[in-house]
GROMACS .gro file of C-alpha atoms in nm:
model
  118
    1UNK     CA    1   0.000   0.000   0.000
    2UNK     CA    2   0.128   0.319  -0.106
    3UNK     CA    3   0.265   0.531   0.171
    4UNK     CA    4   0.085   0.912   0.171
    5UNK     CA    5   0.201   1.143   0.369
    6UNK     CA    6  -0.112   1.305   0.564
    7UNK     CA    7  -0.079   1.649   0.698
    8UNK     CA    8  -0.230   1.782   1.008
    9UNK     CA    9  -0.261   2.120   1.188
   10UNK     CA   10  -0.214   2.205   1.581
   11UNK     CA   11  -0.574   2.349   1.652
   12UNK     CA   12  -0.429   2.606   1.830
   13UNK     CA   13  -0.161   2.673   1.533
   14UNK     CA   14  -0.528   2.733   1.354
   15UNK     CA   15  -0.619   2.997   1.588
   16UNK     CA   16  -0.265   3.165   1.549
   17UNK     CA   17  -0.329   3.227   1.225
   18UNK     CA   18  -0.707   3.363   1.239
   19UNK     CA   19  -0.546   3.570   1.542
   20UNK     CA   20  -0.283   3.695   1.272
   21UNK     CA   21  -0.557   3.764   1.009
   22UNK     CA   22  -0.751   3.968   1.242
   23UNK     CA   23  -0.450   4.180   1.369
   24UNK     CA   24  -0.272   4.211   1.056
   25UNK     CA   25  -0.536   4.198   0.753
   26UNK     CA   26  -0.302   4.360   0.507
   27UNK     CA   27  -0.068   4.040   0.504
   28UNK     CA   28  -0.356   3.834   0.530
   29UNK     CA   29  -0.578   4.014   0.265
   30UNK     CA   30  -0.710   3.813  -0.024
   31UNK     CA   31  -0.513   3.507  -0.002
   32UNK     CA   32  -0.608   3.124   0.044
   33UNK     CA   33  -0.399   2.974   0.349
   34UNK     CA   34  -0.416   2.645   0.351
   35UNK     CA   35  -0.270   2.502   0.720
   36UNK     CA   36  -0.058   2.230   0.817
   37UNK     CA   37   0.206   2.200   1.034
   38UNK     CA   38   0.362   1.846   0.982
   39UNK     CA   39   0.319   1.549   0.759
   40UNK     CA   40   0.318   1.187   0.829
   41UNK     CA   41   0.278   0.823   0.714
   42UNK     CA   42   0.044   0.634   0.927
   43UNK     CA   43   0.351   0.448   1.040
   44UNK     CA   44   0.502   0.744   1.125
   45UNK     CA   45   0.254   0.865   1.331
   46UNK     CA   46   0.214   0.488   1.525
   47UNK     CA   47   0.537   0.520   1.615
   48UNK     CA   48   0.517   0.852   1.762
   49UNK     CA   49   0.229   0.773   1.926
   50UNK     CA   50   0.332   0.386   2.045
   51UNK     CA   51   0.659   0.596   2.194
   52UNK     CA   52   0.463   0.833   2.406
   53UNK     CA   53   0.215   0.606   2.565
   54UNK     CA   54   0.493   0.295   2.575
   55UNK     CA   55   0.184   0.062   2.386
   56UNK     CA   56   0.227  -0.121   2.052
   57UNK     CA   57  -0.007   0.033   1.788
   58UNK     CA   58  -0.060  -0.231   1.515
   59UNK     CA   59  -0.119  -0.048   1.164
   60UNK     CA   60  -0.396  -0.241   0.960
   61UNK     CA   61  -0.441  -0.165   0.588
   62UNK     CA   62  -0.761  -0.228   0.446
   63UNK     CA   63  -0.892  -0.126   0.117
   64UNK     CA   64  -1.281   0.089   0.053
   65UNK     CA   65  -1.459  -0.231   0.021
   66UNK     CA   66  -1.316  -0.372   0.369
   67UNK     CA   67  -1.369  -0.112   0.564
   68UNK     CA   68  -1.721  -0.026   0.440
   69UNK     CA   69  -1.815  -0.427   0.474
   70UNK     CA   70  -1.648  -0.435   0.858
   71UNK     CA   71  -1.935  -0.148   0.913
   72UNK     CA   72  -1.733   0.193   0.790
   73UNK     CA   73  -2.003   0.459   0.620
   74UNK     CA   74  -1.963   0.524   0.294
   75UNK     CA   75  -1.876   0.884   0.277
   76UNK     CA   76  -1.595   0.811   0.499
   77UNK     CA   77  -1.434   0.501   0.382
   78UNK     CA   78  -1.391   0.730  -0.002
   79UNK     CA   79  -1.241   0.982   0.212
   80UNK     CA   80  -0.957   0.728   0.382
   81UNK     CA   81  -0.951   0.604   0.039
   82UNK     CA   82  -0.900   1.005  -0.144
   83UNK     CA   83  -0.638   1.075   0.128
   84UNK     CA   84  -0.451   0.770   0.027
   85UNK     CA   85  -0.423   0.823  -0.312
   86UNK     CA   86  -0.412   1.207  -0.363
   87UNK     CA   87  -0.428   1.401  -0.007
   88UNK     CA   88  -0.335   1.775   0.072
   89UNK     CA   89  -0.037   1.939  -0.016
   90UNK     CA   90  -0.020   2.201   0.200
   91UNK     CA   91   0.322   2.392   0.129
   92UNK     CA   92   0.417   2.394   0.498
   93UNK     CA   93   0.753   2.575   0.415
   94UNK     CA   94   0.608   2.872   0.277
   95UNK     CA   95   0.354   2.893   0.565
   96UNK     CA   96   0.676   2.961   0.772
   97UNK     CA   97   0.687   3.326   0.613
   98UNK     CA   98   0.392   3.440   0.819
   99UNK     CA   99   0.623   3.399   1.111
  100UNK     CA  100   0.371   3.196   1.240
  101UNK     CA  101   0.542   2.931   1.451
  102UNK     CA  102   0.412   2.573   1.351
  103UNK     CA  103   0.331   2.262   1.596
  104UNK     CA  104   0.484   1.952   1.531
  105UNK     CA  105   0.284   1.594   1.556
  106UNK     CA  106   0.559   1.553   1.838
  107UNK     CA  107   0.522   1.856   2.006
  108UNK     CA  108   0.144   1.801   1.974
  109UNK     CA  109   0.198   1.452   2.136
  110UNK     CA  110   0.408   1.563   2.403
  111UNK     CA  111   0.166   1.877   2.504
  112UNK     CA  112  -0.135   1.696   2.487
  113UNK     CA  113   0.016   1.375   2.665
  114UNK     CA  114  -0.220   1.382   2.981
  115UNK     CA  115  -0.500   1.340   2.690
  116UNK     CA  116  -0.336   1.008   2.592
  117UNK     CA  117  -0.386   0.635   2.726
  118UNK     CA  118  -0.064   0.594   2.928
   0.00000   0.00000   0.00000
């Protein structure tokens, strides 16, 4: 199975830059952001995750059909499915000219580890 990079965003990374919008519209002024801050294989992220809460992930590839016949909607299971093959491509380099520090899946992990099973 081909191995996509998926990007994610820091919630609060979100609100930095709606913060930055508000306070600084003239940078901000007519222009399409699109936000991530980091981008992962699902591997990658397992063994992030399995690190910080010491547990064995197991990573289970299954294709549309699987998932919708072990009880996955629709909708959702063509969304896995688009993310696999195509995704985002958020330029996350050039979001770093906004000066607009990003939040890595790490640094996500490890701020929001009371969240997490331990």
């Amino acid at each position: 199975m081909q191995k996509k990079k998926l990007q994610f965003i820091d919630v609060a990374d979100t609100g930095e830059f709606a913060a930055a919008a508000f306070n600084n519209a003239k940078n901000f002024d007519h222009k399409i952001i699109e936000l991530a801050g980091d981008e992962l294989t699902i591997e990658e992220m397992v063994a992030k995750i399995s690190r910080i809460t010491k547990k064995t992930i197991k990573v289970e590839h299954v294709t549309e059909e699987e998932a919708i016949a072990d009880g996955m909607i629709w909708p959702y299971a063509n969304y896995q499915e688009w993310t696999n093959q195509v995704g985002y491509s958020v330029d996350i380099n050039a979001l770093k000219s906004f000066g607009i520090p990003l939040t890595s899946f790490t640094q996500f992990l490890e701020k929001n580890r009371n969240k997490l099973p331990l």
